[in-house]
Coordinates of C-alpha atoms in Angstrom, one line a residue:
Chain A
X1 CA 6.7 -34.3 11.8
X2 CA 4.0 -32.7 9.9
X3 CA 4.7 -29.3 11.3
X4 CA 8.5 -28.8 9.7
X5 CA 7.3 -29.3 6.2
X6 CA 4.4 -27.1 7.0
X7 CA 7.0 -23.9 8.7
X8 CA 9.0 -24.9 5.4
X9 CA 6.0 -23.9 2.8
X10 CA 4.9 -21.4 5.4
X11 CA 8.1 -19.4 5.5
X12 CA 9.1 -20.4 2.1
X13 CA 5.6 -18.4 0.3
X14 CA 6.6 -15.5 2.2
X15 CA 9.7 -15.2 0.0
X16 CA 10.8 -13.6 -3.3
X17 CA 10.5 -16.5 -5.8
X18 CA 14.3 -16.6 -6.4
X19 CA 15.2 -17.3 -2.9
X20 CA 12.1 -20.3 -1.9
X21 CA 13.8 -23.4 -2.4
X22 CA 16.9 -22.0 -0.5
X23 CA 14.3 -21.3 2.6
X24 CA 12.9 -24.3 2.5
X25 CA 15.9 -26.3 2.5
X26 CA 16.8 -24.6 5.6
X27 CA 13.6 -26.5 7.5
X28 CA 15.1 -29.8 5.6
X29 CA 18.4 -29.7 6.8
X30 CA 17.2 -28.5 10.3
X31 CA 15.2 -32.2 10.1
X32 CA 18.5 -33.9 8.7
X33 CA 20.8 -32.1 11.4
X34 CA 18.7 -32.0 14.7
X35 CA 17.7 -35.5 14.1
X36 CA 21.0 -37.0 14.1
X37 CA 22.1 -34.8 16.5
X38 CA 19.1 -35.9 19.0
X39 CA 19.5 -39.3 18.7
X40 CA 23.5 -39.4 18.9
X41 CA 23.4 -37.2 22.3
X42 CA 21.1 -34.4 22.2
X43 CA 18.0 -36.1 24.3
X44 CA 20.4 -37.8 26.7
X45 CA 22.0 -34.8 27.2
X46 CA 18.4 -33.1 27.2
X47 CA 16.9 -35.9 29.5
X48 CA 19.7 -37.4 31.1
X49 CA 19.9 -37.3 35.1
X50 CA 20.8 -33.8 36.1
X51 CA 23.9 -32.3 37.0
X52 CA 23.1 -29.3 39.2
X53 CA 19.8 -28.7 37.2
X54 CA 21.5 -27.6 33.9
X55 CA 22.3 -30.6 32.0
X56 CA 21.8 -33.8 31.7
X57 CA 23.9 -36.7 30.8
X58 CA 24.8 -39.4 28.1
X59 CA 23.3 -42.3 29.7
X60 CA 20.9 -42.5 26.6
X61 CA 23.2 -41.7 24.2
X62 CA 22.5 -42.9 20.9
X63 CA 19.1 -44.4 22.0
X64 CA 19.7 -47.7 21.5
X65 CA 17.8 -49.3 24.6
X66 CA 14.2 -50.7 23.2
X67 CA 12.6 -51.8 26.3
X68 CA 13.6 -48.4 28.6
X69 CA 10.6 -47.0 29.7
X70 CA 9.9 -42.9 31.1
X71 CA 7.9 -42.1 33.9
X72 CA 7.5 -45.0 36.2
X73 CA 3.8 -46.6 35.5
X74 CA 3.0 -44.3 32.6
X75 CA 4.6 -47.4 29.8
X76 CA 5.3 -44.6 27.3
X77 CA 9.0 -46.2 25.8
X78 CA 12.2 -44.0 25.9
X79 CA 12.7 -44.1 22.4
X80 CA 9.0 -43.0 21.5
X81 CA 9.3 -40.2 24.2
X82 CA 12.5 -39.1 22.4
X83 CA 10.9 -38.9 18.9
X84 CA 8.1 -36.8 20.0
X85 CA 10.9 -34.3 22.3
X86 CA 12.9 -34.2 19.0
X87 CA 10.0 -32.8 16.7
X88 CA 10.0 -30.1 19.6
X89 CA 14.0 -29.5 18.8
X90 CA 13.6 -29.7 15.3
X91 CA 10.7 -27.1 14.7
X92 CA 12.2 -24.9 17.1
X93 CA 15.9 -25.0 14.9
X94 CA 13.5 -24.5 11.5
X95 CA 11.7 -21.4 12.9
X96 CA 15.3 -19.6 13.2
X97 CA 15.5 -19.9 9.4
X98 CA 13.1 -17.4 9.1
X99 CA 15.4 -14.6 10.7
X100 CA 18.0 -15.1 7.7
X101 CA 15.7 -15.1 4.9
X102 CA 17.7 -14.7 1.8
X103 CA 20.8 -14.2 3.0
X104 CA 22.2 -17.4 4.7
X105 CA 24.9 -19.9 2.7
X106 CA 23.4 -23.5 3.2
X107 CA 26.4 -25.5 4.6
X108 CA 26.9 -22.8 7.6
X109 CA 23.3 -22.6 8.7
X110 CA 23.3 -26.4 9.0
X111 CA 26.6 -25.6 11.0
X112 CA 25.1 -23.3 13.0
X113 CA 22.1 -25.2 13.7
X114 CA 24.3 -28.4 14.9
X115 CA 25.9 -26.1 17.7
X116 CA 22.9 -24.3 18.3
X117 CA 21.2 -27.6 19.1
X118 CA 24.0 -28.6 21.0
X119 CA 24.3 -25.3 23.1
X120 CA 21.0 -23.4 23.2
X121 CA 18.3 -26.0 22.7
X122 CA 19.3 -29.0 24.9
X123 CA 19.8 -27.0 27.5
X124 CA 17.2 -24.8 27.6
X125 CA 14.8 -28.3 27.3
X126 CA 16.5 -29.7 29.9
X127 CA 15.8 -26.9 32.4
X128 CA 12.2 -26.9 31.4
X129 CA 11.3 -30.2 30.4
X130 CA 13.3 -32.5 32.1
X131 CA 11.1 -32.9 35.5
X132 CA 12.7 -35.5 38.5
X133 CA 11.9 -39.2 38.3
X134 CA 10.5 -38.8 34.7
X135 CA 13.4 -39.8 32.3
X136 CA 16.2 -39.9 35.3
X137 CA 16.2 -39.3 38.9
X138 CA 17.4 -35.8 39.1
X139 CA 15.7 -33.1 36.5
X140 CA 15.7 -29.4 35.1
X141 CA 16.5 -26.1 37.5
X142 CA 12.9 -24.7 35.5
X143 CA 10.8 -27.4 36.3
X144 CA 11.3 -28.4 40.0
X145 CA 13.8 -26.1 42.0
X146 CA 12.0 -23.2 40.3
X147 CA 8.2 -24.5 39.8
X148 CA 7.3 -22.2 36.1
X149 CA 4.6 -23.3 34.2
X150 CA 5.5 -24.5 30.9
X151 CA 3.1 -27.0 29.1
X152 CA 4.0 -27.5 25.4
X153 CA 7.3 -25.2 25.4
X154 CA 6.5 -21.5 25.8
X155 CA 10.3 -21.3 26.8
X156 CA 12.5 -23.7 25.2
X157 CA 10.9 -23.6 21.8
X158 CA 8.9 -19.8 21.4
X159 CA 11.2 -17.6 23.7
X160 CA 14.2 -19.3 22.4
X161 CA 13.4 -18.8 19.0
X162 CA 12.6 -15.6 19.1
X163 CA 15.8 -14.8 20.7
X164 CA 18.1 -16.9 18.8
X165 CA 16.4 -15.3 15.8
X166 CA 17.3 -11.8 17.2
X167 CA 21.1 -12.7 17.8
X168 CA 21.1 -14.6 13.9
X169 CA 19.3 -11.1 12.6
X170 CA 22.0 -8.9 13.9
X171 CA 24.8 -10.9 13.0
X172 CA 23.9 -12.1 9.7
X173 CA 22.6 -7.8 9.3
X174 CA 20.2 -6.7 7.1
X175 CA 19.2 -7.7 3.8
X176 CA 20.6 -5.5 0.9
X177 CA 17.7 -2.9 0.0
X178 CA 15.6 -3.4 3.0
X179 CA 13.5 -1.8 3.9
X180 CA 13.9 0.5 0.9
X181 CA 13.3 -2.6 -1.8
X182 CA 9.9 -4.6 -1.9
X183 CA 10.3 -8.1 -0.8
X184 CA 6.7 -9.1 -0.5
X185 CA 6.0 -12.4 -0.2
X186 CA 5.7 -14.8 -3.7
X187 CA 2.8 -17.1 -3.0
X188 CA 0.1 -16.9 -0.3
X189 CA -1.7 -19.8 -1.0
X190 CA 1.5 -21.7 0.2
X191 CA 1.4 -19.7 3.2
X192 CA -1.7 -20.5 4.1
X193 CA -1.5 -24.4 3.0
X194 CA 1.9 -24.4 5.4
X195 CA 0.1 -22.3 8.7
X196 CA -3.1 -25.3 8.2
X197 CA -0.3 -28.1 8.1
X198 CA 1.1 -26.1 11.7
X199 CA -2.3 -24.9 13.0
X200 CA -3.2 -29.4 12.5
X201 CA 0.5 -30.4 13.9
X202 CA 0.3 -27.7 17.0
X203 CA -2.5 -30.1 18.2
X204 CA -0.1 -33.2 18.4
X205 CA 2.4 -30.8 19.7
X206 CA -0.1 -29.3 22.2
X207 CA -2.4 -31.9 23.4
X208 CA 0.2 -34.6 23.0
X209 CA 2.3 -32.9 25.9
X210 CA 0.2 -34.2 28.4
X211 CA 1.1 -37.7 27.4
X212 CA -1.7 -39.4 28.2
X213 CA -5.2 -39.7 26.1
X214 CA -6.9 -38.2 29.2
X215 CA -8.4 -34.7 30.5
X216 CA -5.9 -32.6 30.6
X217 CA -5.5 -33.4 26.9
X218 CA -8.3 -32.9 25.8
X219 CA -8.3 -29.3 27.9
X220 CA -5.0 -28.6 26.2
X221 CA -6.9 -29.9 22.7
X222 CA -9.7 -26.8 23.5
X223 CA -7.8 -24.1 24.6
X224 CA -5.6 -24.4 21.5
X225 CA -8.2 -24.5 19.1
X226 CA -9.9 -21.3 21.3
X227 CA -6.7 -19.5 21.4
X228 CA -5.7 -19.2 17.7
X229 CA -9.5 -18.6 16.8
X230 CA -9.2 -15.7 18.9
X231 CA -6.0 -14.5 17.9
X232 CA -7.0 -14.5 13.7
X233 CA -9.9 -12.7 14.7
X234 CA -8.3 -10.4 16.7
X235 CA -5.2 -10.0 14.5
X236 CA -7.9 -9.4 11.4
X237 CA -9.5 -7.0 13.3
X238 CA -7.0 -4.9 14.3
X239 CA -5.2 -5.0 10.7
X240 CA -8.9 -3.7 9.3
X241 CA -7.9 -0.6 11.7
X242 CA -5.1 0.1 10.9
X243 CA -4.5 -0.8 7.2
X244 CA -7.7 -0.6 5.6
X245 CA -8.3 -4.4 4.9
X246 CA -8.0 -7.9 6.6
X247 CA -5.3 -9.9 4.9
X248 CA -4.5 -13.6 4.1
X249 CA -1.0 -13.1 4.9
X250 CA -2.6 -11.7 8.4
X251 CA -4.7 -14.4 9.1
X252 CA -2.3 -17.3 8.6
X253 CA 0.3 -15.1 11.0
X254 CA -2.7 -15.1 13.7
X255 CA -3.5 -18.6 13.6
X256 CA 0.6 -19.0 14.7
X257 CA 0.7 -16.1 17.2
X258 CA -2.3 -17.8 18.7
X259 CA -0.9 -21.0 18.8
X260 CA 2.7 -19.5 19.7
X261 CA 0.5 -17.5 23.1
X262 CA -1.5 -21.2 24.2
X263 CA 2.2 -23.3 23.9
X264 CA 2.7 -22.9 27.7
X265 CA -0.4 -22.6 29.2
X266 CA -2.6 -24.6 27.0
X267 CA -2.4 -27.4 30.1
X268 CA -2.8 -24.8 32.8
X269 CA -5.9 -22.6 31.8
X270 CA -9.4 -22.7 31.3
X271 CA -11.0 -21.9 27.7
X272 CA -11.2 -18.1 29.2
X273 CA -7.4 -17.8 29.9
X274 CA -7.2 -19.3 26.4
X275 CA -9.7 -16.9 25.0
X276 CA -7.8 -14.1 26.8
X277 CA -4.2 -14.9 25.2
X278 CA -5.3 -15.5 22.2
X279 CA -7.0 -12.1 21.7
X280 CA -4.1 -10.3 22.9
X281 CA -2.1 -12.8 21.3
X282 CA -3.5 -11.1 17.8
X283 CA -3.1 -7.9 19.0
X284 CA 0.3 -8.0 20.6
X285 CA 2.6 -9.6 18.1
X286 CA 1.0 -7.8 15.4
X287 CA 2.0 -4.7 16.8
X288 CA 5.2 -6.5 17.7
X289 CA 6.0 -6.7 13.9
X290 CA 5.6 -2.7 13.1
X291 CA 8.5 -2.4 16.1
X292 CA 11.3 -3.8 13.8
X293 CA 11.2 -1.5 10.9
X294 CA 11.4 1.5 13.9
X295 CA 14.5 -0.6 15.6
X296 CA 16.1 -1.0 12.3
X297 CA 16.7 -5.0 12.6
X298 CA 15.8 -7.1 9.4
X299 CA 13.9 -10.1 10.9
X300 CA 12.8 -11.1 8.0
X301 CA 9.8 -13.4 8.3
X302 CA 8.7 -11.9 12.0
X303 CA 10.5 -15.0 14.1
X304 CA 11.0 -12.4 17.2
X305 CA 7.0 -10.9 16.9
X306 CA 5.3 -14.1 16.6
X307 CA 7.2 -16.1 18.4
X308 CA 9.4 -14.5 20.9
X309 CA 6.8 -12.1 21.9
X310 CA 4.0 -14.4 21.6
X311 CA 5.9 -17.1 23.8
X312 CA 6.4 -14.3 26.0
X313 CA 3.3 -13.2 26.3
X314 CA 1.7 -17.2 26.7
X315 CA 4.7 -17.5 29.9
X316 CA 3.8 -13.8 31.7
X317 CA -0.2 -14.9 31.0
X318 CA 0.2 -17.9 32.7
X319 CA 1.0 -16.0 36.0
X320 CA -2.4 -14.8 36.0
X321 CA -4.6 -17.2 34.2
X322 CA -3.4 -20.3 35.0
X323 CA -5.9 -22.6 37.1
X324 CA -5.5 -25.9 38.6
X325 CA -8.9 -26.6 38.2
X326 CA -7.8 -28.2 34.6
X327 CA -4.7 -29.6 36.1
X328 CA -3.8 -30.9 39.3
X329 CA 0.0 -30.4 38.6
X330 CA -0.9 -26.4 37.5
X331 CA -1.2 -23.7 40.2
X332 CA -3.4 -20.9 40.3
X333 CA -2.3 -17.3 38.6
X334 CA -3.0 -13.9 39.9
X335 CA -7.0 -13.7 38.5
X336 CA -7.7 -16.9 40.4
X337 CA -6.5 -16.0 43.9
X338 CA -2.4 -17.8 43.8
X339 CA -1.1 -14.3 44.2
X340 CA 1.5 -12.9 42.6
X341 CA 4.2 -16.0 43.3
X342 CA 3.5 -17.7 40.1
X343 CA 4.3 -14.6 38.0
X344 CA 7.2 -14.2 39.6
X345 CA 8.4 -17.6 38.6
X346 CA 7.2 -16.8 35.1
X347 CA 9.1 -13.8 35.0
X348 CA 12.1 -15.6 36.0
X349 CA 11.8 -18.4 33.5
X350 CA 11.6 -16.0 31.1
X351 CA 14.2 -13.3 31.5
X352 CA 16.7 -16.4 31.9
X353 CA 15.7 -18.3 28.7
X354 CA 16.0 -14.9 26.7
X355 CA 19.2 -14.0 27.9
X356 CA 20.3 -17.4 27.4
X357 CA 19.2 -18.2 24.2
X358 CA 20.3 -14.7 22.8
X359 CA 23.9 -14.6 24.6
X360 CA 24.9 -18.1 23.3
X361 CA 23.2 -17.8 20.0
X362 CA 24.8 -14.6 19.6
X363 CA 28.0 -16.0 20.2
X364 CA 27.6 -19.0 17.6
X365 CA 26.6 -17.0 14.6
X366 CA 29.2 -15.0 15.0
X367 CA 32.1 -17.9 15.6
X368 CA 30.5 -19.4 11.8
X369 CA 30.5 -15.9 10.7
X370 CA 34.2 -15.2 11.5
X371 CA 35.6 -18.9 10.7
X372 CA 33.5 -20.2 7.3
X373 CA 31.7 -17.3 6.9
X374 CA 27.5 -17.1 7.1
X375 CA 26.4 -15.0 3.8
X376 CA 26.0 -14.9 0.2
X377 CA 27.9 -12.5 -2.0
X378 CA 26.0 -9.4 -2.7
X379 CA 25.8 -10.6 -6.2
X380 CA 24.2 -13.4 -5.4
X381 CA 21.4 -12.1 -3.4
X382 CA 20.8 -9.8 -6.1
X383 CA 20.4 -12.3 -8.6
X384 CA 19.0 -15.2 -6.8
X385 CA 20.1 -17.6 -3.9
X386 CA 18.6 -20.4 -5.2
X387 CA 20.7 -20.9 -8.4
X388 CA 23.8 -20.1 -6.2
X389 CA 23.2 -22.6 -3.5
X390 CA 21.3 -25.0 -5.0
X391 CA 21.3 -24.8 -8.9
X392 CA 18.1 -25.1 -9.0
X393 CA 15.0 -22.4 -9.2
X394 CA 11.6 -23.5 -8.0
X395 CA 9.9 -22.2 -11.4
X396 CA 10.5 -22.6 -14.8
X397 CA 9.2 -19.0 -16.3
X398 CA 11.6 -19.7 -19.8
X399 CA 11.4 -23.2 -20.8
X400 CA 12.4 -22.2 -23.9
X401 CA 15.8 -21.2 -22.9
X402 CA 17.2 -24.6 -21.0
X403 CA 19.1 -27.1 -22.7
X404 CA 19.6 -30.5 -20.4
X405 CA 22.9 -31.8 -20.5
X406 CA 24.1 -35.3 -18.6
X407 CA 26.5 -33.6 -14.9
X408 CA 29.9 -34.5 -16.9
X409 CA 29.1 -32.1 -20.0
X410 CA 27.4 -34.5 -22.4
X411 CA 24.5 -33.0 -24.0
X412 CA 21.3 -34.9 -23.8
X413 CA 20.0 -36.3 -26.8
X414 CA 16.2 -36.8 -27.7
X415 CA 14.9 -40.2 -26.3
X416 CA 18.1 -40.4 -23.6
X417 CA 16.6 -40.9 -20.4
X418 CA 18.9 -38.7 -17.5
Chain B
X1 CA -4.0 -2.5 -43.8
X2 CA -4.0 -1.7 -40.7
X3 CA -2.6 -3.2 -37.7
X4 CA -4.7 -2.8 -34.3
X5 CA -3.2 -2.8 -31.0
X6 CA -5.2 -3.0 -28.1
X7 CA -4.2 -3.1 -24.6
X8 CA -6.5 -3.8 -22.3
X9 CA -7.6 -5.4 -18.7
X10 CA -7.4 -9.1 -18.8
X11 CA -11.0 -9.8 -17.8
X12 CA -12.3 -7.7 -20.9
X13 CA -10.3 -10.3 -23.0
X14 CA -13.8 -12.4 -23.7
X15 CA -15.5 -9.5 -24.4
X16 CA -13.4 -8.3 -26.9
X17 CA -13.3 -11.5 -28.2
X18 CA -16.4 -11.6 -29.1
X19 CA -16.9 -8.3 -30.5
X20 CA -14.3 -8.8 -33.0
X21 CA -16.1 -12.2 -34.0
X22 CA -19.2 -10.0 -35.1
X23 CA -17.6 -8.3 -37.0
X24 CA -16.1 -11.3 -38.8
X25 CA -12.1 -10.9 -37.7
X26 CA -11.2 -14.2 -37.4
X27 CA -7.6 -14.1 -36.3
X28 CA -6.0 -12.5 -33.1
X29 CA -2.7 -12.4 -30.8
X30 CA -3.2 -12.0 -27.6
X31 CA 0.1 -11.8 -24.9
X32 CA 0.2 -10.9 -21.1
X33 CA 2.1 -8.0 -21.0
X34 CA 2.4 -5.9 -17.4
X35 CA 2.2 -2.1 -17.1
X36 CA 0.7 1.3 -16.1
X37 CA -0.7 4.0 -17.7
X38 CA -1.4 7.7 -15.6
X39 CA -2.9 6.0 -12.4
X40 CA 0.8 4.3 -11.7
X41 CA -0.1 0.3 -10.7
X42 CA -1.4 0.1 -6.6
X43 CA -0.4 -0.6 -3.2
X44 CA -0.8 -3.8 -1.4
X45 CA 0.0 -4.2 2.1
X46 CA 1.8 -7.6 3.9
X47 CA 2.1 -7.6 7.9
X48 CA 1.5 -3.4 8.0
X49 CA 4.4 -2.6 4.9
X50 CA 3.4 -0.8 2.4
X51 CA 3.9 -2.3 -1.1
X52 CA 3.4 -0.2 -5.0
X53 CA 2.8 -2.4 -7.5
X54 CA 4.1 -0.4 -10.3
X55 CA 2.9 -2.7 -13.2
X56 CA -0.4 -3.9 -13.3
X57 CA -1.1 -7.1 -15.5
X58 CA -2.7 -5.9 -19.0
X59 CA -3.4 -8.2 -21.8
X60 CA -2.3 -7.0 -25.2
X61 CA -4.7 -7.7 -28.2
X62 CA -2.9 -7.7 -31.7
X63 CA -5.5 -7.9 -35.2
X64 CA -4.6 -6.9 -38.7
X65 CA -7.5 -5.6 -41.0
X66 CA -8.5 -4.3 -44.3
X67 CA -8.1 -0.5 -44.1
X68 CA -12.1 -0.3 -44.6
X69 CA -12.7 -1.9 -41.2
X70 CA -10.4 -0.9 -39.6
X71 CA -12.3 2.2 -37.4
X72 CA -15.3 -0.5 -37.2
X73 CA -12.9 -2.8 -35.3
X74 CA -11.6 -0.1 -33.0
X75 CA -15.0 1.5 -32.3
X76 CA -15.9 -2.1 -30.9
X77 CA -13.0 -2.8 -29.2
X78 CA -13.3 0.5 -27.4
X79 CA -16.7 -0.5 -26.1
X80 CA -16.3 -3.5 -25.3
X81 CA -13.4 -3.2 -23.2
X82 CA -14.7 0.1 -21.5
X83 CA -15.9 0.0 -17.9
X84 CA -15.2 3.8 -17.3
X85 CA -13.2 2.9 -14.5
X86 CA -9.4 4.3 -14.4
X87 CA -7.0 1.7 -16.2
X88 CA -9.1 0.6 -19.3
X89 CA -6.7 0.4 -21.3
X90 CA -5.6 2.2 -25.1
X91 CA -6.1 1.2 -28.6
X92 CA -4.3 2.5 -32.0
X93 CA -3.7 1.9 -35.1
X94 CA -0.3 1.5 -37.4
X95 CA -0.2 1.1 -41.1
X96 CA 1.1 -2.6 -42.1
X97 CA 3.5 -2.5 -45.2
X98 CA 3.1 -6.0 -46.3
X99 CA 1.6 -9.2 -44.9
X100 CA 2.5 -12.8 -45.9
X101 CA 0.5 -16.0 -44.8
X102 CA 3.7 -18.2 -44.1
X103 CA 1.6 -21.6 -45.4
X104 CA 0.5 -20.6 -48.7
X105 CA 2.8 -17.4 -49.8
X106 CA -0.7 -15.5 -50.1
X107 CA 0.0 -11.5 -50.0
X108 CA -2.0 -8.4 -49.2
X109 CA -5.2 -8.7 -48.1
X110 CA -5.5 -12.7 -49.3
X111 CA -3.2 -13.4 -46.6
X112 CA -5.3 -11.6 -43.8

């Protein structure tokens, strides 16, 4: 719950000033949308038992059963189970935002994000997270027929987002002047206060998927913490290279690819693997980044170079790092002698959940963008989205120019409280 | 009298400041004003794009004085703001028709 708030004053510093409160509304409504959505249907149908391994049912529609219990002898209640899944979903819907920076009408992104939820998330979780016997008798085609790692959602939150937030890109297109126009971002320090409130939340969202208060939490607790470490100094490094200097803006994007790289395995590797991911973590997405101004494709805030490529990079990783020395349920990757059969399933997981996630998405942007349409006028991305959307802009730079008046036309007078 | 105008780097505000205090010029107006003189602002980088800065933040110092002081007042305003460094800054001087202190109706030089 911490971490949507956090994406929203991350993503929301790394835009022009006249288009902040519009980005940050988008993380809002994702919380206001995927929550409904999630309790109506979306985890039952996420959770539900299994109908041929792609989705589940709506025997826990609406969520309504206080005593239901998940996982046999573990006591952890449904409904607490379903709170922690939906801060998964809801995250995962907010990171999208960041592909349509200063571009995207309100009403449709929430649209957008309903079916998206609908369509691309619950399935994608119930292939991966849904596991037999847990919430229902019969789970996910990821997690049993297939066997891929995934710990904390290297699949179903990083890969999908970074595909979804390709297919939204390329729909939506580029914003007017860019590249050409400097859009750099308006306030760091809210950058780096929003990737603290992630880098704190990723530990709940890390750690607390082994459900239990035991070892493989706390494992899951240390690789985290070792991955990102590596990846900002990595990242910082590397940007010292190439540009000259190491960068705030750099740092706070290498704590997440770190954290995005550790999301699978974080339960499946020992503090090397960790160490290992997250360095190339740092190095990898940052490269990832300089890719889209060759390929043309105005991703605005980096969703498909942190997090697509960093989730793929944590999934392939996984394949040869992973040890079930920290975790019984794990299996042993390439470097500790399990061969090449675990990469294999990686690879699978993850050339099914990008195609996915990027077909359907695709597919979804552009029914919104063909029946209520998905951008602003020109003229209002030239002059502000925030005012347009919202009527409201995030600073006051001429307080001598506003005169209050009362939402029916009366004009405030002196003393009248609003 | 003589109106001086300096513009110059926003740290070297205090320093001015003071300067202008020994020689006894009591009043000032200072604004932020943005710009760029021959060197053309700088380039800051986010994620590996390049971005110029074409105006740099300046603050602009305003003083009017008697016409006797007047090259005094520059002289020290020059070094105090000076670090030899591209982007100090300028100073000049414009000739001030009349000058009227709004409270009292004072004229001339009273008013200064």
């Amino acid at each position: 719950m911490l971490m949507t708030p956090g994406l929203a004053l991350f993503y929301g510093g790394m835009v022009r000033a006249k288009s902040v409160l519009n980005m940050m509304m988008m993380s809002v409504a994702c919380l206001g949308v995927v929550g409904l959505v999630w309790v109506l249907g979306g985890f039952s149908l996420a959770f539900g038992d299994s109908t041929a391994g792609l989705i589940g049912n709506l025997d826990h529609a609406g969520l309504r059963d206080a005593t239901a219990v998940v996982g046999g002898d573990t006591g952890i209640p449904l409904q607490v189970f379903a709170m922690f899944q939906l801060m998964f979903a809801v995250i995962t819907a907010a990171l999208l935002s960041g592909a349509v920076a200063d571009r995207a009408r309100f009403w449709p992104f929430a649209l957008f994000i309903a079916l998206w939820t609908v369509c691309v998330y619950v399935p994608l979780a119930h292939w991966i997270f849904a596991f037999d016997g847990y919430v229902a008798d019969a789970g996910g085609w990821m997690a049993n027929s297939l066997g891929a790692l995934d710990f904390a959602g290297g699949t179903a939150v990083e890969i999908n987002s970074g595909a979804s937030a390709l297919a939204l890109a390329i729909v939506l297109g580029r914003r007017r002047g860019w590249p050409q126009q400097p859009m750099r971002p308006h306030n760091l320090p809210s950058v780096l206060l929003g990737a603290g409130l992630l880098w704190f939340g990723w530990f709940g969202f890390n750690a607390g998927s082994a459900l239990a208060a035991g070892a493989v939490a706390g494992n899951a607790f240390v690789t985290t913490m070792t991955a990102s470490a590596a990846a900002v100094l990595s990242w910082l490094a590397l940007e010292h290279r190439l540009d000259g200097r190491p960068t705030s803006l750099g740092a706070a994007s290498a704590a997440i690819a770190g954290l995005v790289g550790i999301t699978p395995a974080c339960g499946y590797v020992d503090t090397f693997g960790a160490l290992l991911i997250g360095l190339l973590a740092g190095v990898v997405c940052q490269l990832a980044i300089r890719l889209k101004y060759r390929l043309g494709y105005d991703d605005s805030l980096d969703v498909v170079a942190i997090h697509g490529v960093g989730g793929l990079l944590g999934m392939l990783m996984l394949g040869l790092v992973a040890t079930d020395a920290v975790n019984a349920a794990g299996a042993d990757g390439l470097f500790y002698g399990g061969g090449f059969a675990q990469l294999g399933k990686q690879t699978v997981a993850v050339l099914a959940a990008m195609t996915f996630a990027f077909a359907v998405s695709f597919l979804l942007a552009w029914l919104v963008r063909a029946t209520v349409g998905f951008r602003v006028d020109a003229e209002v991305e030239a002059e502000g989205i925030d005012e347009a959307e919202h009527a409201e802009t995030a600073y006051d730079f001429m307080p001598l120019s506003t005169t209050a008046r009362l939402h029916d036309g009366a004009r405030l007078h002196e003393g009248t409280t609003p | 009298m003589i109106l001086v105008t300096a513009i110059v780097k926003p740290f070297a505000l205090g320093e001015v400041k003071t300067a202008l205090e020994r020689l006894g010029v009591l009043g000032m107006t200072v604004s932020e004003v943005q710009g760029h003189g021959r060197q053309k602002g700088h380039t800051e980088v986010y994620r590996g794009a390049e971005y110029n800065v074409d105006f740099v933040p300046k603050v602009r110092i305003e003083v009017v004085v008697d016409d006797e002081v007047a090259d005094k007042v520059v002289d020290s305003v020059v070094a105090a703001a000076r670090t030899g460094k591209i982007g100090d800054g300028k100073v000049w001087t414009t000739r001030v028709e009349q000058i009227v202190r709004v409270r009292t109706g004072e004229r001339g030089g009273d008013a200064i």
